[in-house]
PDB file of C-alpha atoms in Angstrom:
ATOM      1  CA  ALA A   1     -30.284  -1.202 -30.560  1.00 74.00           C
ATOM      2  CA  GLN A   2     -30.620   2.528 -30.644  1.00 82.00           C
ATOM      3  CA  SER A   3     -28.627   4.657 -28.224  1.00 89.00           C
ATOM      4  CA  VAL A   4     -27.556   8.253 -27.680  1.00 94.00           C
ATOM      5  CA  THR A   5     -24.310   9.614 -26.267  1.00 95.00           C
ATOM      6  CA  GLN A   6     -23.923  13.212 -25.199  1.00 96.00           C
ATOM      7  CA  LEU A   7     -20.291  14.162 -24.698  1.00 92.00           C
ATOM      8  CA  GLY A   8     -19.827  16.520 -21.804  1.00 92.00           C
ATOM      9  CA  SER A   9     -22.320  16.567 -18.965  1.00 94.00           C
ATOM     10  CA  HIS A  10     -21.403  20.191 -18.223  1.00 96.00           C
ATOM     11  CA  VAL A  11     -20.445  22.879 -20.736  1.00 97.00           C
ATOM     12  CA  SER A  12     -19.617  26.459 -19.826  1.00 98.00           C
ATOM     13  CA  VAL A  13     -19.379  29.302 -22.328  1.00 97.00           C
ATOM     14  CA  SER A  14     -19.116  33.060 -22.126  1.00 97.00           C
ATOM     15  CA  GLU A  15     -22.004  35.234 -23.206  1.00 97.00           C
ATOM     16  CA  GLY A  16     -21.637  35.897 -26.920  1.00 97.00           C
ATOM     17  CA  ALA A  17     -19.483  32.818 -27.539  1.00 98.00           C
ATOM     18  CA  LEU A  18     -20.299  29.859 -29.755  1.00 98.00           C
ATOM     19  CA  VAL A  19     -22.352  27.094 -28.191  1.00 98.00           C
ATOM     20  CA  LEU A  20     -21.551  23.520 -29.300  1.00 98.00           C
ATOM     21  CA  LEU A  21     -23.275  20.580 -27.633  1.00 98.00           C
ATOM     22  CA  ARG A  22     -22.333  17.162 -28.935  1.00 98.00           C
ATOM     23  CA  CYS A  23     -24.615  14.237 -29.646  1.00 97.00           C
ATOM     24  CA  ASN A  24     -23.757  10.919 -31.256  1.00 97.00           C
ATOM     25  CA  TYR A  25     -26.277   8.199 -31.899  1.00 95.00           C
ATOM     26  CA  SER A  26     -26.432   4.565 -32.781  1.00 91.00           C
ATOM     27  CA  SER A  27     -29.315   3.297 -34.872  1.00 85.00           C
ATOM     28  CA  SER A  28     -29.872   0.277 -37.112  1.00 80.00           C
ATOM     29  CA  VAL A  29     -32.477   2.169 -39.146  1.00 82.00           C
ATOM     30  CA  PRO A  30     -32.594   5.748 -40.450  1.00 83.00           C
ATOM     31  CA  PRO A  31     -33.088   7.800 -37.301  1.00 87.00           C
ATOM     32  CA  TYR A  32     -35.294  10.658 -36.348  1.00 92.00           C
ATOM     33  CA  LEU A  33     -33.307  12.975 -34.081  1.00 95.00           C
ATOM     34  CA  PHE A  34     -34.380  15.581 -31.574  1.00 96.00           C
ATOM     35  CA  TRP A  35     -32.972  18.189 -29.233  1.00 98.00           C
ATOM     36  CA  TYR A  36     -34.976  19.196 -26.191  1.00 97.00           C
ATOM     37  CA  VAL A  37     -34.251  21.957 -23.670  1.00 97.00           C
ATOM     38  CA  GLN A  38     -35.173  21.900 -19.991  1.00 96.00           C
ATOM     39  CA  TYR A  39     -35.156  25.098 -17.975  1.00 95.00           C
ATOM     40  CA  PRO A  40     -34.956  24.785 -14.173  1.00 91.00           C
ATOM     41  CA  ASN A  41     -38.019  23.195 -12.601  1.00 88.00           C
ATOM     42  CA  GLN A  42     -39.785  22.823 -15.932  1.00 91.00           C
ATOM     43  CA  GLY A  43     -40.612  20.084 -18.387  1.00 93.00           C
ATOM     44  CA  LEU A  44     -38.794  19.457 -21.646  1.00 95.00           C
ATOM     45  CA  GLN A  45     -39.441  21.664 -24.638  1.00 95.00           C
ATOM     46  CA  LEU A  46     -38.644  20.725 -28.221  1.00 95.00           C
ATOM     47  CA  LEU A  47     -35.826  22.817 -29.720  1.00 97.00           C
ATOM     48  CA  LEU A  48     -35.583  21.177 -33.125  1.00 96.00           C
ATOM     49  CA  LYS A  49     -35.900  17.877 -34.947  1.00 95.00           C
ATOM     50  CA  TYR A  50     -34.586  16.016 -37.954  1.00 95.00           C
ATOM     51  CA  THR A  51     -36.760  13.462 -39.698  1.00 91.00           C
ATOM     52  CA  THR A  52     -35.962  13.533 -43.412  1.00 88.00           C
ATOM     53  CA  GLY A  53     -34.792  16.039 -46.007  1.00 90.00           C
ATOM     54  CA  ALA A  54     -32.405  18.892 -45.289  1.00 93.00           C
ATOM     55  CA  THR A  55     -29.673  17.810 -42.916  1.00 93.00           C
ATOM     56  CA  LEU A  56     -29.230  21.265 -41.379  1.00 96.00           C
ATOM     57  CA  VAL A  57     -32.244  22.023 -39.250  1.00 97.00           C
ATOM     58  CA  LYS A  58     -33.064  25.253 -37.515  1.00 97.00           C
ATOM     59  CA  GLY A  59     -34.940  25.490 -34.268  1.00 96.00           C
ATOM     60  CA  ILE A  60     -36.164  28.007 -31.786  1.00 95.00           C
ATOM     61  CA  ASN A  61     -34.023  30.614 -30.021  1.00 94.00           C
ATOM     62  CA  GLY A  62     -31.351  30.646 -32.748  1.00 96.00           C
ATOM     63  CA  PHE A  63     -30.255  27.024 -32.331  1.00 97.00           C
ATOM     64  CA  GLU A  64     -29.490  24.701 -35.204  1.00 98.00           C
ATOM     65  CA  ALA A  65     -28.194  21.171 -35.659  1.00 98.00           C
ATOM     66  CA  GLU A  66     -26.735  19.203 -38.519  1.00 96.00           C
ATOM     67  CA  PHE A  67     -27.402  15.535 -39.164  1.00 95.00           C
ATOM     68  CA  LYS A  68     -24.188  13.856 -40.309  1.00 95.00           C
ATOM     69  CA  LYS A  69     -24.857  10.258 -41.211  1.00 92.00           C
ATOM     70  CA  SER A  70     -21.193   9.417 -41.838  1.00 93.00           C
ATOM     71  CA  GLU A  71     -20.285  10.606 -38.342  1.00 94.00           C
ATOM     72  CA  THR A  72     -23.525   9.414 -36.690  1.00 94.00           C
ATOM     73  CA  SER A  73     -23.755  12.837 -35.112  1.00 96.00           C
ATOM     74  CA  PHE A  74     -26.366  15.507 -34.501  1.00 97.00           C
ATOM     75  CA  HIS A  75     -24.502  18.321 -32.738  1.00 98.00           C
ATOM     76  CA  LEU A  76     -26.380  21.394 -31.521  1.00 98.00           C
ATOM     77  CA  THR A  77     -24.935  24.853 -32.150  1.00 98.00           C
ATOM     78  CA  LYS A  78     -25.737  28.501 -31.591  1.00 98.00           C
ATOM     79  CA  PRO A  79     -23.422  31.238 -32.875  1.00 97.00           C
ATOM     80  CA  SER A  80     -23.754  33.541 -29.873  1.00 97.00           C
ATOM     81  CA  ALA A  81     -24.761  32.413 -26.396  1.00 97.00           C
ATOM     82  CA  HIS A  82     -27.203  34.414 -24.327  1.00 97.00           C
ATOM     83  CA  MET A  83     -27.664  34.259 -20.582  1.00 97.00           C
ATOM     84  CA  SER A  84     -31.160  32.902 -21.142  1.00 96.00           C
ATOM     85  CA  ASP A  85     -29.692  29.815 -22.872  1.00 97.00           C
ATOM     86  CA  ALA A  86     -28.533  28.427 -19.528  1.00 97.00           C
ATOM     87  CA  ALA A  87     -30.443  25.167 -19.210  1.00 97.00           C
ATOM     88  CA  GLU A  88     -30.076  21.422 -19.623  1.00 97.00           C
ATOM     89  CA  TYR A  89     -30.162  20.048 -23.159  1.00 98.00           C
ATOM     90  CA  PHE A  90     -31.168  16.538 -24.143  1.00 97.00           C
ATOM     91  CA  CYS A  91     -30.549  14.763 -27.415  1.00 97.00           C
ATOM     92  CA  ALA A  92     -32.968  11.978 -28.363  1.00 95.00           C
ATOM     93  CA  VAL A  93     -33.236   9.360 -31.099  1.00 92.00           C
ATOM     94  CA  SER A  94     -36.344   7.576 -32.269  1.00 87.00           C
ATOM     95  CA  ASP A  95     -36.715   3.968 -31.222  1.00 82.00           C
ATOM     96  CA  ARG A  96     -37.979   2.593 -34.510  1.00 74.00           C
ATOM     97  CA  VAL A  97     -37.432  -1.040 -33.664  1.00 70.00           C
ATOM     98  CA  GLY A  98     -40.333  -3.063 -32.300  1.00 63.00           C
ATOM     99  CA  GLY A  99     -43.365  -1.596 -33.944  1.00 67.00           C
ATOM    100  CA  ALA A 100     -45.223   1.705 -33.947  1.00 69.00           C
ATOM    101  CA  THR A 101     -44.618   2.933 -30.423  1.00 75.00           C
ATOM    102  CA  ASN A 102     -43.099   6.340 -31.270  1.00 82.00           C
ATOM    103  CA  LYS A 103     -40.709   5.927 -28.369  1.00 88.00           C
ATOM    104  CA  LEU A 104     -37.663   8.127 -27.929  1.00 91.00           C
ATOM    105  CA  ILE A 105     -34.334   7.236 -26.371  1.00 92.00           C
ATOM    106  CA  PHE A 106     -32.758  10.129 -24.509  1.00 94.00           C
ATOM    107  CA  GLY A 107     -29.166  10.974 -23.797  1.00 94.00           C
ATOM    108  CA  THR A 108     -28.059  11.795 -20.273  1.00 95.00           C
ATOM    109  CA  GLY A 109     -28.151  15.523 -20.872  1.00 95.00           C
ATOM    110  CA  THR A 110     -25.695  18.433 -21.038  1.00 97.00           C
ATOM    111  CA  LEU A 111     -25.997  21.270 -18.574  1.00 97.00           C
ATOM    112  CA  LEU A 112     -25.084  24.543 -20.266  1.00 98.00           C
ATOM    113  CA  ALA A 113     -23.821  27.406 -18.132  1.00 98.00           C
ATOM    114  CA  VAL A 114     -23.408  30.875 -19.643  1.00 97.00           C
ATOM    115  CA  GLN A 115     -20.950  33.197 -17.946  1.00 96.00           C
ATOM    116  CA  PRO A 116     -21.383  36.978 -18.138  1.00 95.00           C
TER     117      PRO A 116
ATOM    118  CA  ASN B   1     -55.177  24.568 -24.635  1.00 66.00           C
ATOM    119  CA  ALA B   2     -53.471  23.501 -21.433  1.00 72.00           C
ATOM    120  CA  GLY B   3     -51.355  20.922 -23.278  1.00 92.00           C
ATOM    121  CA  VAL B   4     -50.062  18.247 -20.908  1.00 96.00           C
ATOM    122  CA  THR B   5     -50.723  18.728 -17.207  1.00 96.00           C
ATOM    123  CA  GLN B   6     -49.601  16.712 -14.199  1.00 97.00           C
ATOM    124  CA  THR B   7     -51.045  16.393 -10.725  1.00 97.00           C
ATOM    125  CA  PRO B   8     -49.650  16.821  -8.098  1.00 96.00           C
ATOM    126  CA  LYS B   9     -46.554  18.984  -8.557  1.00 96.00           C
ATOM    127  CA  PHE B  10     -44.895  17.837  -5.351  1.00 96.00           C
ATOM    128  CA  ARG B  11     -45.425  14.912  -3.002  1.00 96.00           C
ATOM    129  CA  VAL B  12     -43.648  13.379  -0.042  1.00 97.00           C
ATOM    130  CA  LEU B  13     -44.409   9.758   0.770  1.00 97.00           C
ATOM    131  CA  LYS B  14     -43.270   7.405   3.459  1.00 97.00           C
ATOM    132  CA  THR B  15     -41.859   4.025   2.506  1.00 98.00           C
ATOM    133  CA  GLY B  16     -44.681   1.596   1.812  1.00 97.00           C
ATOM    134  CA  GLN B  17     -47.328   4.200   1.040  1.00 97.00           C
ATOM    135  CA  SER B  18     -49.134   4.242  -2.259  1.00 96.00           C
ATOM    136  CA  MET B  19     -50.081   7.058  -4.588  1.00 96.00           C
ATOM    137  CA  THR B  20     -51.277   7.832  -8.087  1.00 97.00           C
ATOM    138  CA  LEU B  21     -49.891  10.478 -10.400  1.00 97.00           C
ATOM    139  CA  LEU B  22     -52.299  11.880 -12.942  1.00 97.00           C
ATOM    140  CA  CYS B  23     -51.392  13.037 -16.427  1.00 97.00           C
ATOM    141  CA  ALA B  24     -53.989  14.771 -18.543  1.00 97.00           C
ATOM    142  CA  GLN B  25     -53.741  16.049 -22.108  1.00 96.00           C
ATOM    143  CA  ASP B  26     -56.106  18.037 -24.265  1.00 94.00           C
ATOM    144  CA  MET B  27     -54.170  17.630 -27.525  1.00 92.00           C
ATOM    145  CA  ASN B  28     -55.879  14.376 -28.613  1.00 94.00           C
ATOM    146  CA  HIS B  29     -52.568  12.519 -28.491  1.00 94.00           C
ATOM    147  CA  GLU B  30     -52.737   8.835 -29.219  1.00 94.00           C
ATOM    148  CA  TYR B  31     -49.441   8.031 -27.514  1.00 95.00           C
ATOM    149  CA  MET B  32     -48.579   8.804 -23.901  1.00 96.00           C
ATOM    150  CA  TYR B  33     -45.493   8.127 -21.832  1.00 96.00           C
ATOM    151  CA  TRP B  34     -44.270   8.193 -18.237  1.00 98.00           C
ATOM    152  CA  TYR B  35     -40.592   8.932 -17.584  1.00 97.00           C
ATOM    153  CA  ARG B  36     -38.491   9.379 -14.505  1.00 97.00           C
ATOM    154  CA  GLN B  37     -35.572  11.795 -14.418  1.00 96.00           C
ATOM    155  CA  ASP B  38     -32.627  11.242 -12.104  1.00 94.00           C
ATOM    156  CA  PRO B  39     -29.372  13.237 -11.992  1.00 89.00           C
ATOM    157  CA  GLY B  40     -26.886  12.063 -14.602  1.00 86.00           C
ATOM    158  CA  MET B  41     -29.250   9.476 -16.038  1.00 89.00           C
ATOM    159  CA  GLY B  42     -31.384  11.475 -18.425  1.00 90.00           C
ATOM    160  CA  LEU B  43     -34.975  10.377 -18.903  1.00 94.00           C
ATOM    161  CA  ARG B  44     -35.871   6.738 -18.551  1.00 95.00           C
ATOM    162  CA  LEU B  45     -39.155   5.362 -19.834  1.00 95.00           C
ATOM    163  CA  ILE B  46     -41.301   3.673 -17.195  1.00 97.00           C
ATOM    164  CA  HIS B  47     -44.463   2.739 -19.098  1.00 97.00           C
ATOM    165  CA  TYR B  48     -46.208   3.939 -22.195  1.00 96.00           C
ATOM    166  CA  SER B  49     -49.497   3.679 -24.042  1.00 96.00           C
ATOM    167  CA  VAL B  50     -50.189   3.568 -27.784  1.00 93.00           C
ATOM    168  CA  GLY B  51     -53.881   4.274 -27.383  1.00 93.00           C
ATOM    169  CA  GLU B  52     -56.864   4.229 -25.070  1.00 95.00           C
ATOM    170  CA  GLY B  53     -57.023   0.974 -23.130  1.00 95.00           C
ATOM    171  CA  THR B  54     -53.440  -0.035 -23.909  1.00 95.00           C
ATOM    172  CA  THR B  55     -50.304  -0.001 -21.783  1.00 96.00           C
ATOM    173  CA  ALA B  56     -46.813  -1.429 -22.164  1.00 94.00           C
ATOM    174  CA  LYS B  57     -43.610  -1.639 -20.156  1.00 95.00           C
ATOM    175  CA  GLY B  58     -40.714   0.652 -20.785  1.00 93.00           C
ATOM    176  CA  GLU B  59     -37.131   0.529 -19.619  1.00 92.00           C
ATOM    177  CA  VAL B  60     -37.736   0.719 -15.830  1.00 96.00           C
ATOM    178  CA  PRO B  61     -41.268  -0.575 -15.083  1.00 97.00           C
ATOM    179  CA  ASP B  62     -40.678  -2.388 -11.785  1.00 97.00           C
ATOM    180  CA  GLY B  63     -42.625  -0.965  -8.854  1.00 96.00           C
ATOM    181  CA  TYR B  64     -45.028   0.992 -11.073  1.00 98.00           C
ATOM    182  CA  ASN B  65     -48.375   0.346 -12.698  1.00 97.00           C
ATOM    183  CA  VAL B  66     -50.319   2.407 -15.216  1.00 98.00           C
ATOM    184  CA  SER B  67     -53.771   2.711 -16.667  1.00 97.00           C
ATOM    185  CA  ARG B  68     -55.235   4.490 -19.698  1.00 97.00           C
ATOM    186  CA  LEU B  69     -58.980   4.151 -19.321  1.00 94.00           C
ATOM    187  CA  LYS B  70     -59.627   7.393 -21.178  1.00 95.00           C
ATOM    188  CA  LYS B  71     -57.629   8.717 -24.102  1.00 96.00           C
ATOM    189  CA  GLN B  72     -56.871  12.006 -22.391  1.00 96.00           C
ATOM    190  CA  ASN B  73     -55.627  10.544 -19.085  1.00 97.00           C
ATOM    191  CA  PHE B  74     -52.647   8.377 -18.213  1.00 98.00           C
ATOM    192  CA  LEU B  75     -52.233   7.364 -14.565  1.00 98.00           C
ATOM    193  CA  LEU B  76     -49.044   6.183 -12.911  1.00 98.00           C
ATOM    194  CA  GLY B  77     -49.372   4.239  -9.675  1.00 98.00           C
ATOM    195  CA  LEU B  78     -46.900   3.329  -6.989  1.00 96.00           C
ATOM    196  CA  GLU B  79     -48.333   0.504  -4.888  1.00 92.00           C
ATOM    197  CA  SER B  80     -45.646   0.467  -2.196  1.00 96.00           C
ATOM    198  CA  ALA B  81     -43.254   3.376  -2.464  1.00 96.00           C
ATOM    199  CA  ALA B  82     -39.531   2.859  -1.909  1.00 97.00           C
ATOM    200  CA  PRO B  83     -36.759   5.445  -1.416  1.00 97.00           C
ATOM    201  CA  SER B  84     -35.341   4.387  -4.821  1.00 97.00           C
ATOM    202  CA  GLN B  85     -38.476   5.881  -6.384  1.00 97.00           C
ATOM    203  CA  THR B  86     -37.507   9.361  -5.255  1.00 97.00           C
ATOM    204  CA  SER B  87     -37.321  11.167  -8.561  1.00 97.00           C
ATOM    205  CA  VAL B  88     -38.921  13.709 -10.852  1.00 97.00           C
ATOM    206  CA  TYR B  89     -41.649  12.150 -12.978  1.00 98.00           C
ATOM    207  CA  PHE B  90     -42.609  13.489 -16.385  1.00 97.00           C
ATOM    208  CA  CYS B  91     -45.539  12.620 -18.534  1.00 97.00           C
ATOM    209  CA  ALA B  92     -45.473  13.194 -22.273  1.00 97.00           C
ATOM    210  CA  GLY B  93     -47.884  12.828 -25.133  1.00 95.00           C
ATOM    211  CA  GLY B  94     -47.535  12.752 -28.870  1.00 93.00           C
ATOM    212  CA  GLN B  95     -49.024  11.798 -32.196  1.00 86.00           C
ATOM    213  CA  THR B  96     -45.694  11.192 -33.940  1.00 83.00           C
ATOM    214  CA  TYR B  97     -42.197  10.846 -32.553  1.00 84.00           C
ATOM    215  CA  GLU B  98     -42.375  14.461 -31.367  1.00 89.00           C
ATOM    216  CA  GLN B  99     -43.394  14.408 -27.703  1.00 93.00           C
ATOM    217  CA  TYR B 100     -44.913  17.151 -25.578  1.00 95.00           C
ATOM    218  CA  PHE B 101     -44.004  17.144 -21.913  1.00 96.00           C
ATOM    219  CA  GLY B 102     -45.830  18.075 -18.750  1.00 96.00           C
ATOM    220  CA  PRO B 103     -44.222  20.207 -16.018  1.00 95.00           C
ATOM    221  CA  GLY B 104     -43.258  17.248 -13.838  1.00 96.00           C
ATOM    222  CA  THR B 105     -43.989  15.854 -10.389  1.00 97.00           C
ATOM    223  CA  ARG B 106     -41.262  15.891  -7.789  1.00 97.00           C
ATOM    224  CA  LEU B 107     -41.668  12.847  -5.540  1.00 97.00           C
ATOM    225  CA  THR B 108     -39.678  12.202  -2.389  1.00 97.00           C
ATOM    226  CA  VAL B 109     -39.952   8.883  -0.563  1.00 97.00           C
ATOM    227  CA  THR B 110     -38.581   8.875   2.975  1.00 97.00           C
TER     228      THR B 110
END
């Protein structure tokens, strides 16, 4: 069965520092992988996705993630944090077992705090 | 385009009351989903629909019912609300695995 693990429910970085949010997945079939961001009192917004092709994917707001099959990982990075990056981030994997439902399985989220 | 909208934004219910949450989308999405979000638990799928007239159970369906009579609307019903259903509810729609989310409904059951 597919699953997602996000290491670290809370991450704090200084403004201008590297952001690294970790995501590991388990999937019996080639996965599609997603990162979503949730700002306070809002819905989730897609940051980036990996389906096929290039394993380094770039998203909005300067974020990128690399699909590493050997490590079953899809970590999210940003070279320089900005105060506006403070939000909760969710990793998700496609649930491709059981027919064409297009379901996603979400991790429990990582709350990113950015210190001035 | 409004995208995915949810009504209402906030609601307080007493135990045993019923209510319906409405999700509407103008993006012609075939697939629609209802999630609940609770602290430390991420998003959990309640019910979903793969097309007009279809519904299916997700991970946490107990206590909820859904209907998809029109392609653009997906309704989530609570027949007899319980305090354990206090949560933030999100609707999402999509045509592929990429899902587009509504702004959420914050429900409190006292």
